[in-house]
mmCIF file of C-alpha atoms in Angstrom:
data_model
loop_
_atom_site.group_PDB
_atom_site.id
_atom_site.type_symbol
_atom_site.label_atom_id
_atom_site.label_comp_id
_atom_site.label_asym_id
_atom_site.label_seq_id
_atom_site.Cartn_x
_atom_site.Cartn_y
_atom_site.Cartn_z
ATOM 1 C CA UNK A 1 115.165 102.722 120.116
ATOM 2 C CA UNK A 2 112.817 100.995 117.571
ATOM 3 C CA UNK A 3 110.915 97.876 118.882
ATOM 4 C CA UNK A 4 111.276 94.947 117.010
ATOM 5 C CA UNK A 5 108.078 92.111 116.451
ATOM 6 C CA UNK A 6 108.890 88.250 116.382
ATOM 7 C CA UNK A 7 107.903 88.213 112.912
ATOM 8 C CA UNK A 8 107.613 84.559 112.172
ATOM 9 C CA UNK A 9 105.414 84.429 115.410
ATOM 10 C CA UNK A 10 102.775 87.401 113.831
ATOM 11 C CA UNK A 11 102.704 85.996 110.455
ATOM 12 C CA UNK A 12 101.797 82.705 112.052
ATOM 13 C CA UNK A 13 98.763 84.429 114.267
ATOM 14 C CA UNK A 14 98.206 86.275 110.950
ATOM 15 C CA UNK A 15 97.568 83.138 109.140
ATOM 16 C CA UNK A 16 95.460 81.500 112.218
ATOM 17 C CA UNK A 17 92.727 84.612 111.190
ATOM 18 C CA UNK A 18 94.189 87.201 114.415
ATOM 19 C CA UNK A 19 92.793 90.180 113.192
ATOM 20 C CA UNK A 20 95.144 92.140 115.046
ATOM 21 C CA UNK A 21 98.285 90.286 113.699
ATOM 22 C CA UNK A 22 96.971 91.188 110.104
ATOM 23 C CA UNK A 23 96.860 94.707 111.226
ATOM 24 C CA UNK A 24 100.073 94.906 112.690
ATOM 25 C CA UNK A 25 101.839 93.150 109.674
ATOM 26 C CA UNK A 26 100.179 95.981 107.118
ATOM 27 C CA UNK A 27 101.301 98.516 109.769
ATOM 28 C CA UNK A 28 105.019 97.301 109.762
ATOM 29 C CA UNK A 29 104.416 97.604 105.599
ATOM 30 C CA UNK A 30 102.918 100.924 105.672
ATOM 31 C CA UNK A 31 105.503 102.517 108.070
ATOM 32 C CA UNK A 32 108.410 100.946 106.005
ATOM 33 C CA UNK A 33 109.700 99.117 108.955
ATOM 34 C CA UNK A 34 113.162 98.108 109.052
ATOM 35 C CA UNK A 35 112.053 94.730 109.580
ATOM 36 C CA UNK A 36 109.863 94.865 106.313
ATOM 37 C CA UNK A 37 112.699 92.584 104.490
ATOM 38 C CA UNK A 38 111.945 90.019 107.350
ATOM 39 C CA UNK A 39 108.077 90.747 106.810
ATOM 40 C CA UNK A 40 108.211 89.749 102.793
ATOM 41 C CA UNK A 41 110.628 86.945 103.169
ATOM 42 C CA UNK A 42 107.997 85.081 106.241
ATOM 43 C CA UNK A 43 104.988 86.115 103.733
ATOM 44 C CA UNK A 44 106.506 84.421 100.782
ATOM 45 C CA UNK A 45 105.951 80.890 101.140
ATOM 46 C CA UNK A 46 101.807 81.392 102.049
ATOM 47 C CA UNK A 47 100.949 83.479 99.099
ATOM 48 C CA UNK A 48 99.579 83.294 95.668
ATOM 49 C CA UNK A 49 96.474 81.885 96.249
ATOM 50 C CA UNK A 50 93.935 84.842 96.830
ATOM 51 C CA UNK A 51 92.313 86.251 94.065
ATOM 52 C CA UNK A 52 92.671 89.890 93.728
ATOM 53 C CA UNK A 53 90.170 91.892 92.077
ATOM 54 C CA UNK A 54 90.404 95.894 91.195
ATOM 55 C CA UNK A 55 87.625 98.230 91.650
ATOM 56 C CA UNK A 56 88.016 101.327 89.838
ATOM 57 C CA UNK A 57 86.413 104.300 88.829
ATOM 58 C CA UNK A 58 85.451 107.973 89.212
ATOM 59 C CA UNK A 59 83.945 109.736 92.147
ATOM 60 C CA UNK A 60 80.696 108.746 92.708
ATOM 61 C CA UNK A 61 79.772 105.909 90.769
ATOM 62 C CA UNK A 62 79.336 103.493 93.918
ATOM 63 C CA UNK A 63 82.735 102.300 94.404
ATOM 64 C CA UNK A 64 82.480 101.976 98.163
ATOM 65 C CA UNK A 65 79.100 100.660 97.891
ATOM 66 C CA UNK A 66 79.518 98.153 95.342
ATOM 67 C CA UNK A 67 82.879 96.800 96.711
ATOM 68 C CA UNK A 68 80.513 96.324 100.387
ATOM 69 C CA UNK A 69 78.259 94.320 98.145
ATOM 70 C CA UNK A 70 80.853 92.001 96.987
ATOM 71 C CA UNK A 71 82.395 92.117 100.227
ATOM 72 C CA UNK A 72 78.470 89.877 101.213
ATOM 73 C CA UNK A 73 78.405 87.922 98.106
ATOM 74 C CA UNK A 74 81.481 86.402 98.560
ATOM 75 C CA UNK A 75 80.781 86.165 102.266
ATOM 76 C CA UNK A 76 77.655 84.152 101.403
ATOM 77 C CA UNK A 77 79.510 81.842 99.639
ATOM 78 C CA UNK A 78 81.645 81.435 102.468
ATOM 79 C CA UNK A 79 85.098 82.863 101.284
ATOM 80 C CA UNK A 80 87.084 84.621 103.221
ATOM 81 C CA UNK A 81 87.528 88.462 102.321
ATOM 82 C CA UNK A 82 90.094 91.323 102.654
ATOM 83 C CA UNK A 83 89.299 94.353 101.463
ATOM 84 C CA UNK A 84 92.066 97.164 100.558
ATOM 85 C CA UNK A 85 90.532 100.704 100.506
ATOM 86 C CA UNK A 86 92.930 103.381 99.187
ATOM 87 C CA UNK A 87 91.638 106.524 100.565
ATOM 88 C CA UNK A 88 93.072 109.861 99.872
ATOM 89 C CA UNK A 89 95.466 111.132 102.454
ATOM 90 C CA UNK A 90 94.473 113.955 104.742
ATOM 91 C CA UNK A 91 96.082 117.003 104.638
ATOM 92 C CA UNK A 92 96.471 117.528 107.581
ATOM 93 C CA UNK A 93 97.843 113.711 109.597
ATOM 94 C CA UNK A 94 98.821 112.124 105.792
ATOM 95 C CA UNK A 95 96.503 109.262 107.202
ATOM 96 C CA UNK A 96 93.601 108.067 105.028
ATOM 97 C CA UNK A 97 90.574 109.904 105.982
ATOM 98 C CA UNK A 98 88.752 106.342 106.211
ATOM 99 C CA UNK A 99 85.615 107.074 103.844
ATOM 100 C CA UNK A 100 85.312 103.854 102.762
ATOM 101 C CA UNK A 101 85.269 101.963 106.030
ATOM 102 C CA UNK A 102 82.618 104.027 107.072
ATOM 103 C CA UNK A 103 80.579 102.823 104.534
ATOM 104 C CA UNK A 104 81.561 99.081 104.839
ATOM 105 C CA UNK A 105 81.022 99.423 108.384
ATOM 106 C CA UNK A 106 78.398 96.662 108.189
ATOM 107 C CA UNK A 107 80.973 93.998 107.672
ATOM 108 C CA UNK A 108 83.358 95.096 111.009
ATOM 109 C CA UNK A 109 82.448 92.452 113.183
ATOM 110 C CA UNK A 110 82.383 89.927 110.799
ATOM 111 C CA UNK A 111 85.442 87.730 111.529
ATOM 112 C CA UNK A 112 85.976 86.523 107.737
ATOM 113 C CA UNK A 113 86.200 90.129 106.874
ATOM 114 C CA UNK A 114 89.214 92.255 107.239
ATOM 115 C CA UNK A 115 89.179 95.732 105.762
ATOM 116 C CA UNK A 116 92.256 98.203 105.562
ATOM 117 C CA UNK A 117 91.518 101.696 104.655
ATOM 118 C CA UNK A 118 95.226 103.113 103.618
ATOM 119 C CA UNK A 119 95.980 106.770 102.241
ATOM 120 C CA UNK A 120 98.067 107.386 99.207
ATOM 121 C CA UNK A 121 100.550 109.446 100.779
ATOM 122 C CA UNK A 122 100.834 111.412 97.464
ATOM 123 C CA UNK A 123 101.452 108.193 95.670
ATOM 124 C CA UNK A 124 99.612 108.761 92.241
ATOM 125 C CA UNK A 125 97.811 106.172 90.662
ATOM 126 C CA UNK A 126 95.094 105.479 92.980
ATOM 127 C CA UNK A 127 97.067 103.505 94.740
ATOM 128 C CA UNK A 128 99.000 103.814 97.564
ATOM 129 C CA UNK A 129 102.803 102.119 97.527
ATOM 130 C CA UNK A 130 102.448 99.525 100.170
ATOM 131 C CA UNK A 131 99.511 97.834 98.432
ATOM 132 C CA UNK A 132 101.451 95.490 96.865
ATOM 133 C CA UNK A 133 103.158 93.956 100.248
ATOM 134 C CA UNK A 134 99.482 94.645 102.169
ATOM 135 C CA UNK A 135 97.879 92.728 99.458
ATOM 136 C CA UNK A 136 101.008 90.283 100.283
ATOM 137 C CA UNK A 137 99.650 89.934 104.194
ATOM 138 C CA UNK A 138 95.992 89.434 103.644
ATOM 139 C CA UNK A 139 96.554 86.350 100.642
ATOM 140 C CA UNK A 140 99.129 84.653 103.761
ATOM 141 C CA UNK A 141 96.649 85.622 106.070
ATOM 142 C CA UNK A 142 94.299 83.078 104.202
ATOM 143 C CA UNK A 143 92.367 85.386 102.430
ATOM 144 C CA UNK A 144 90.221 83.609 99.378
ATOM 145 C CA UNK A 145 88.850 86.669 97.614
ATOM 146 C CA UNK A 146 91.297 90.313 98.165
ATOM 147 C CA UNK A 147 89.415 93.278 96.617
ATOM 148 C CA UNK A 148 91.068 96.426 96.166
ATOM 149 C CA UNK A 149 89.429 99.725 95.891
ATOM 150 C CA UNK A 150 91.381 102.620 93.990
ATOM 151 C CA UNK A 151 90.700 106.121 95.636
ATOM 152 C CA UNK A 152 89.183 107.098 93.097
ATOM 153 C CA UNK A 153 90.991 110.008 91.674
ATOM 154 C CA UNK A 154 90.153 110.328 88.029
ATOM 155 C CA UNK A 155 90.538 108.362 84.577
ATOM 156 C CA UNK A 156 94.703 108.620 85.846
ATOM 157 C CA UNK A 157 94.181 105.374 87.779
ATOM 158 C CA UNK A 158 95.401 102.984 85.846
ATOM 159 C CA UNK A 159 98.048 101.426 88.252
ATOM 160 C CA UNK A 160 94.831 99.011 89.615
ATOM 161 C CA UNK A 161 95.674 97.168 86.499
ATOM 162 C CA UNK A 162 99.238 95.693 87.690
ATOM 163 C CA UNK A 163 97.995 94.629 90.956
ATOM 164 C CA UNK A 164 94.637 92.433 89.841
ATOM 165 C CA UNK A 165 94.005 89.991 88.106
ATOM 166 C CA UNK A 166 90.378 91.127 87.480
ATOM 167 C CA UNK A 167 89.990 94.799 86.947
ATOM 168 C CA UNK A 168 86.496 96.151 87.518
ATOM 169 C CA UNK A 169 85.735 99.609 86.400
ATOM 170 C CA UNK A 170 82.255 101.301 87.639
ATOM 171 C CA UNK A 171 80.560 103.762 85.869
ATOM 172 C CA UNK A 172 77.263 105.615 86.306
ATOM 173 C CA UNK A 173 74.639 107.089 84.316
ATOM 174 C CA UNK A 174 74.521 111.138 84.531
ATOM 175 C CA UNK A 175 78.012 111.493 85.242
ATOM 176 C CA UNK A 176 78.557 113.528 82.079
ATOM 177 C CA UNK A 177 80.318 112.704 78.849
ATOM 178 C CA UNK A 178 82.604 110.556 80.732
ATOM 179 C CA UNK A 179 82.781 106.947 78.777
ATOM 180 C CA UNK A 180 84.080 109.392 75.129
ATOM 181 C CA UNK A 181 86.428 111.079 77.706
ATOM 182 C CA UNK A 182 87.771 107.985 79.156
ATOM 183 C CA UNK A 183 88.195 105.723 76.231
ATOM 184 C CA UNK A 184 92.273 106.409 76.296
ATOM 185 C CA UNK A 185 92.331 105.805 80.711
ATOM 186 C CA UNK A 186 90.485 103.680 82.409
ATOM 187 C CA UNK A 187 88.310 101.942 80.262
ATOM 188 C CA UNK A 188 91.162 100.364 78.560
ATOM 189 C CA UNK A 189 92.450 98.631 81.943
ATOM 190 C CA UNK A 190 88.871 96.687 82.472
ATOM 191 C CA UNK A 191 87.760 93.477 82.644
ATOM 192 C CA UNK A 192 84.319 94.006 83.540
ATOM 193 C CA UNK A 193 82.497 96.886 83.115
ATOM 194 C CA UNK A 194 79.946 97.929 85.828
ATOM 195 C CA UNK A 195 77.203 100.553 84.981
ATOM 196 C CA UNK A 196 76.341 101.113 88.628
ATOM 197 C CA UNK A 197 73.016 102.995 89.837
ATOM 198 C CA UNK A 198 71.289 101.137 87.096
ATOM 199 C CA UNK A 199 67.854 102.979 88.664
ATOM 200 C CA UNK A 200 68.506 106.080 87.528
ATOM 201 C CA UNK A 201 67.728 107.377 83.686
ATOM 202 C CA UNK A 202 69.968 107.442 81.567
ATOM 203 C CA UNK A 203 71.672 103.850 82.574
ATOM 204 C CA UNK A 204 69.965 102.028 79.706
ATOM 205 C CA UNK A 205 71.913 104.274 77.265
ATOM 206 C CA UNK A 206 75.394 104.060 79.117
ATOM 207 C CA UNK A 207 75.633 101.072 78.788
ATOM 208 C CA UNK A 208 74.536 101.003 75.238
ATOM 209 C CA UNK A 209 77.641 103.409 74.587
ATOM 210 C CA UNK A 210 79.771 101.345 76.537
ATOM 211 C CA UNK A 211 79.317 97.935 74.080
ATOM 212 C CA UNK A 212 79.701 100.721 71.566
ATOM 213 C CA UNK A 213 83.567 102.137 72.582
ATOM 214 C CA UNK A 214 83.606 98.675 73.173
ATOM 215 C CA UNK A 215 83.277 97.123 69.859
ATOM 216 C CA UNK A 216 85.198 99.858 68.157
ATOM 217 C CA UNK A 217 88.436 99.737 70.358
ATOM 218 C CA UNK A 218 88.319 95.738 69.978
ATOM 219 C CA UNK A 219 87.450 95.543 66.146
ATOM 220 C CA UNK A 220 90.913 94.521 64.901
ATOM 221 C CA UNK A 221 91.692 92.681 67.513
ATOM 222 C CA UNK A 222 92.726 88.837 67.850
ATOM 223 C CA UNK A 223 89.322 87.174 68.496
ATOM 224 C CA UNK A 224 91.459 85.392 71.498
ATOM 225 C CA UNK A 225 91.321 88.135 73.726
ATOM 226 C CA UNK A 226 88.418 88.515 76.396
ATOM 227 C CA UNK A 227 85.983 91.045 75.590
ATOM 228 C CA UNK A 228 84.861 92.616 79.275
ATOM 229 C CA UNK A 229 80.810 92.402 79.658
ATOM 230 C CA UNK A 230 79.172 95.528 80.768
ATOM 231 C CA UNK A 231 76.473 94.588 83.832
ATOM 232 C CA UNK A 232 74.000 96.652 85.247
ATOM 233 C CA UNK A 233 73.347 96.913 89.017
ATOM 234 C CA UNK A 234 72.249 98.459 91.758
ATOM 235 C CA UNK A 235 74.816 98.177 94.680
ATOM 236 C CA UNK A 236 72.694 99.837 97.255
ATOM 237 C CA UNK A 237 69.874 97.376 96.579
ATOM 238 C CA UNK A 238 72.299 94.241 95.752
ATOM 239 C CA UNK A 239 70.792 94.018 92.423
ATOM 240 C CA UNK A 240 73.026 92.805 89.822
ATOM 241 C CA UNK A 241 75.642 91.901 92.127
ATOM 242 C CA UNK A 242 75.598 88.237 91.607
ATOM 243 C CA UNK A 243 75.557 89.200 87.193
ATOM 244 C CA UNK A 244 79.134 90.766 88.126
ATOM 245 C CA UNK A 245 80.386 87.484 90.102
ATOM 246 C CA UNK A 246 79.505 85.552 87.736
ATOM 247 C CA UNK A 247 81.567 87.943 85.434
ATOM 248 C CA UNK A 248 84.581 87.924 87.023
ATOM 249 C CA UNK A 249 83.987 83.954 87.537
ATOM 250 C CA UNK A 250 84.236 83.838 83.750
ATOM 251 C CA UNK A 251 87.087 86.401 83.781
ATOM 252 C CA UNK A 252 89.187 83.563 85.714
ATOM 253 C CA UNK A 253 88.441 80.749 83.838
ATOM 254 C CA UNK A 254 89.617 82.413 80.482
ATOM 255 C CA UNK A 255 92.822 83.353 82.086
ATOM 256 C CA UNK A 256 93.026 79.970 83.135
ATOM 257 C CA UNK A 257 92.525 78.617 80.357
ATOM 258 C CA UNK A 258 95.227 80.629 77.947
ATOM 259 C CA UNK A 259 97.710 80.707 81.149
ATOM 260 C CA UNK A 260 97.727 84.593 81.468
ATOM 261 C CA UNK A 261 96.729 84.352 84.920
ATOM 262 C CA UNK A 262 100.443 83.220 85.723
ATOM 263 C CA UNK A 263 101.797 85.848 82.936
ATOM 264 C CA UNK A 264 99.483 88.384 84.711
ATOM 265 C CA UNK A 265 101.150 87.431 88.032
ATOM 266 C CA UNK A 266 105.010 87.378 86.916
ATOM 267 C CA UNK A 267 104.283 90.883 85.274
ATOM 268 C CA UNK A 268 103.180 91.907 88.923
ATOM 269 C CA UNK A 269 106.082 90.108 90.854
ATOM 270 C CA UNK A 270 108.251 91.959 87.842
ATOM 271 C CA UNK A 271 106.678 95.477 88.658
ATOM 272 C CA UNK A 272 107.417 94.872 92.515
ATOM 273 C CA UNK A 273 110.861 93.663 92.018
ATOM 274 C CA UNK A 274 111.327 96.863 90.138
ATOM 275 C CA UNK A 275 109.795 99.419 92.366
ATOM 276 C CA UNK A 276 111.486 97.916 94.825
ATOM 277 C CA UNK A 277 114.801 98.269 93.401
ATOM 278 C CA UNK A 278 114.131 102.000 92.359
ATOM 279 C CA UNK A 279 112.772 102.945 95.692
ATOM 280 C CA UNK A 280 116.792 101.782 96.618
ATOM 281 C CA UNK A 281 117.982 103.880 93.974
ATOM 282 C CA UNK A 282 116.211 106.994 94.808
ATOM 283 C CA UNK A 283 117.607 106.316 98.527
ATOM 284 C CA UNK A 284 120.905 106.466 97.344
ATOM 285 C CA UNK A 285 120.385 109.253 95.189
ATOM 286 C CA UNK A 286 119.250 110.825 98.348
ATOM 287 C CA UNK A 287 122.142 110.352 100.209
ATOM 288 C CA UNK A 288 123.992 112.023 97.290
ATOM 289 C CA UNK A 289 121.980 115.437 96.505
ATOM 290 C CA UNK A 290 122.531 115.532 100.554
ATOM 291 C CA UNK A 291 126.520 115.687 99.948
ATOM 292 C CA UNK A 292 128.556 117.829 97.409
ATOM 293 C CA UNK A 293 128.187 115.818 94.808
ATOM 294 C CA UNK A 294 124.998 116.720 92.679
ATOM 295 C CA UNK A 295 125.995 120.002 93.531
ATOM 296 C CA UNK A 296 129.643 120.053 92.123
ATOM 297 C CA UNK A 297 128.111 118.197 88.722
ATOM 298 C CA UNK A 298 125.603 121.597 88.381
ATOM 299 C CA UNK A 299 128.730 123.597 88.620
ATOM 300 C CA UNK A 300 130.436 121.952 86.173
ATOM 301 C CA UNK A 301 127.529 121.793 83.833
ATOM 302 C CA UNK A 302 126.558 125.669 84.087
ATOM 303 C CA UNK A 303 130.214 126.045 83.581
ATOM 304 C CA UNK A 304 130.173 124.169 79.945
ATOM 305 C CA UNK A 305 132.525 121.464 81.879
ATOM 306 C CA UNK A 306 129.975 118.710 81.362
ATOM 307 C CA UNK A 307 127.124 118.338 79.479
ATOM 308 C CA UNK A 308 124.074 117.092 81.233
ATOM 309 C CA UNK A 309 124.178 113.217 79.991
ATOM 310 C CA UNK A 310 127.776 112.896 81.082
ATOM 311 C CA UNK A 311 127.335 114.422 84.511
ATOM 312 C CA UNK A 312 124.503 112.075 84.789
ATOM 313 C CA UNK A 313 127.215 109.259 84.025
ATOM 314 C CA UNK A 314 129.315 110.247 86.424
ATOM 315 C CA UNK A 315 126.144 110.366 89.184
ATOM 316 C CA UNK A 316 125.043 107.058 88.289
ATOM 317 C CA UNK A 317 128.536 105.828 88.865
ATOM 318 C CA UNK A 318 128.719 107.261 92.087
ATOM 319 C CA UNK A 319 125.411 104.981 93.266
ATOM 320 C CA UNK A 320 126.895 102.016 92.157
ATOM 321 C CA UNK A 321 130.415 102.650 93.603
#
């Protein structure tokens, strides 16, 4: 017998700051409750007001690091902070192997701080699927500033884009050829660029490129559209940390000020409405490849009774009957 949770009565401990209510809520997300309808439908009217920033960016350039930084410069300002670390998922328990709260461990017992590691659960991306309804809980929850840390996988994660309205994508001097490699993946998605370990050599000339790919990929482009500064720091240290603030600051005010903050946020509501209804789909597919039916379409097609398209007509009628 599954336990049900007085929803209304967590979301409201939730929103008086109960850590533990927070946690429970993204644990009722993560484990696709069946009372996560009930979950969204108590979030709704609280949300909307936390601003949700993407970190991004290939193994080893500081994500963890830099995102603890932020994690104090906000604090010192005295926002409230959640912090959403997509780890990868162990092989072994498909939990997230919780790197990243390791390393943001000095921030546990600070009560304006809540960090979530969560594991991707093979969810490609970078991101894992419930971070849209956990990023839900922690902006009800009163959160001012949500930052969300992608696991890191590869130039692939690109789906950071959809869920922030800032995008920040790290980099790191002696990682290689990487900005030529990544000028198609993810250093199309930023909105501030962040040339992390800005100590070592090489750092003066990464960035240097990055203006470069920069200016070439923006050339023809309307003079309207923000063009993402590249900042130098040293997350370890704290230096530069308050240059990247004041970046995404400025990243806020322009969309502000052309209204594609609010186009930015009904693409997002768009993409969850959608995944949602697909995730329904697939269920019902599901329920279908674990009858006769998909099975009895194959036949038909090997057979030359159907060709693939129709067979798929006839499946697709089958979900909505």
């Amino acid at each position: 017998m599954v336990r049900t949770v007085d929803v209304v009565e967590l979301v409201g401990r939730a929103r008086e700051g109960q850590p533990r209510a927070v946690a429970r809520l993204i644990s009722l997300v993560e484990d696709a409750s069946p009372q996560l309808r009930e979950v969204a439908r108590a979030l709704a009217p609280f949300t909307g007001n936390a601003r949700v920033i993407g970190l991004t960016g290939a193994p080893g350039v500081g994500k963890s690091t830099s995102t603890s930084a932020l994690v104090s410069a906000y604090r010192a300002r005295g926002e409230r902070v959640g912090v959403l670390a997509v780890d990868p998922s162990s092989p072994f328990s498909g939990g997230a192997l919780l790197g990243d709260r390791v390393r943001m461990g000095e921030h546990a017992t600070d009560p304006g701080v809540f960090i979530r590691s969560m594991a991707t659960r093979g969810h490609l991306g970078g991101l894992s699927w419930a971070t849209p309804q956990a990023l839900r809980v922690l902006d009800a929850a009163g959160c001012d500033v949500v930052l969300v840390e992608t696991v890191g996988v590869g130039q692939s994660e690109v789906e950071v884009v959809s869920l922030a309205d800032t995008t920040v994508v790290l980099l790191a001097p002696g990682m290689g050829d990487g900005i030529q490699a990544a000028k198609a993946g993810i250093l199309e998605i930023a909105d501030v660029f962040v040339v992390n370990k800005a100590d070592r050599d090489g750092a003066d000339a990464t960035a240097r490129d990055l203006k470069h790919v920069i200016s070439l990929g923006r050339r023809e482009r309307a003079e309207a559209r923000w063009r993402p500064p590249v900042v130098k720091t040293v997350a370890a240290r704290g230096e530069g940390v308050a240059d990247v603030l004041d970046a995404i600051d400025a990243h806020r005010a322009w969309l502000h000020e052309r209204g594609e903050l609010a186009r930015r946020r009904a693409r997002r509501a768009a993409g969850e409405i959608e995944a949602i209804a697909l995730e329904r789909l697939r269920s019902r597919f599901g329920d279908l490849r674990g009858g006769a039916a998909v099975d009895s379409l194959a036949e038909r097609v090997v057979a030359g009774e159907l060709d693939p398209y129709a067979a798929a007509d006839e499946l697709v009628e089958g979900v909505g009957a």
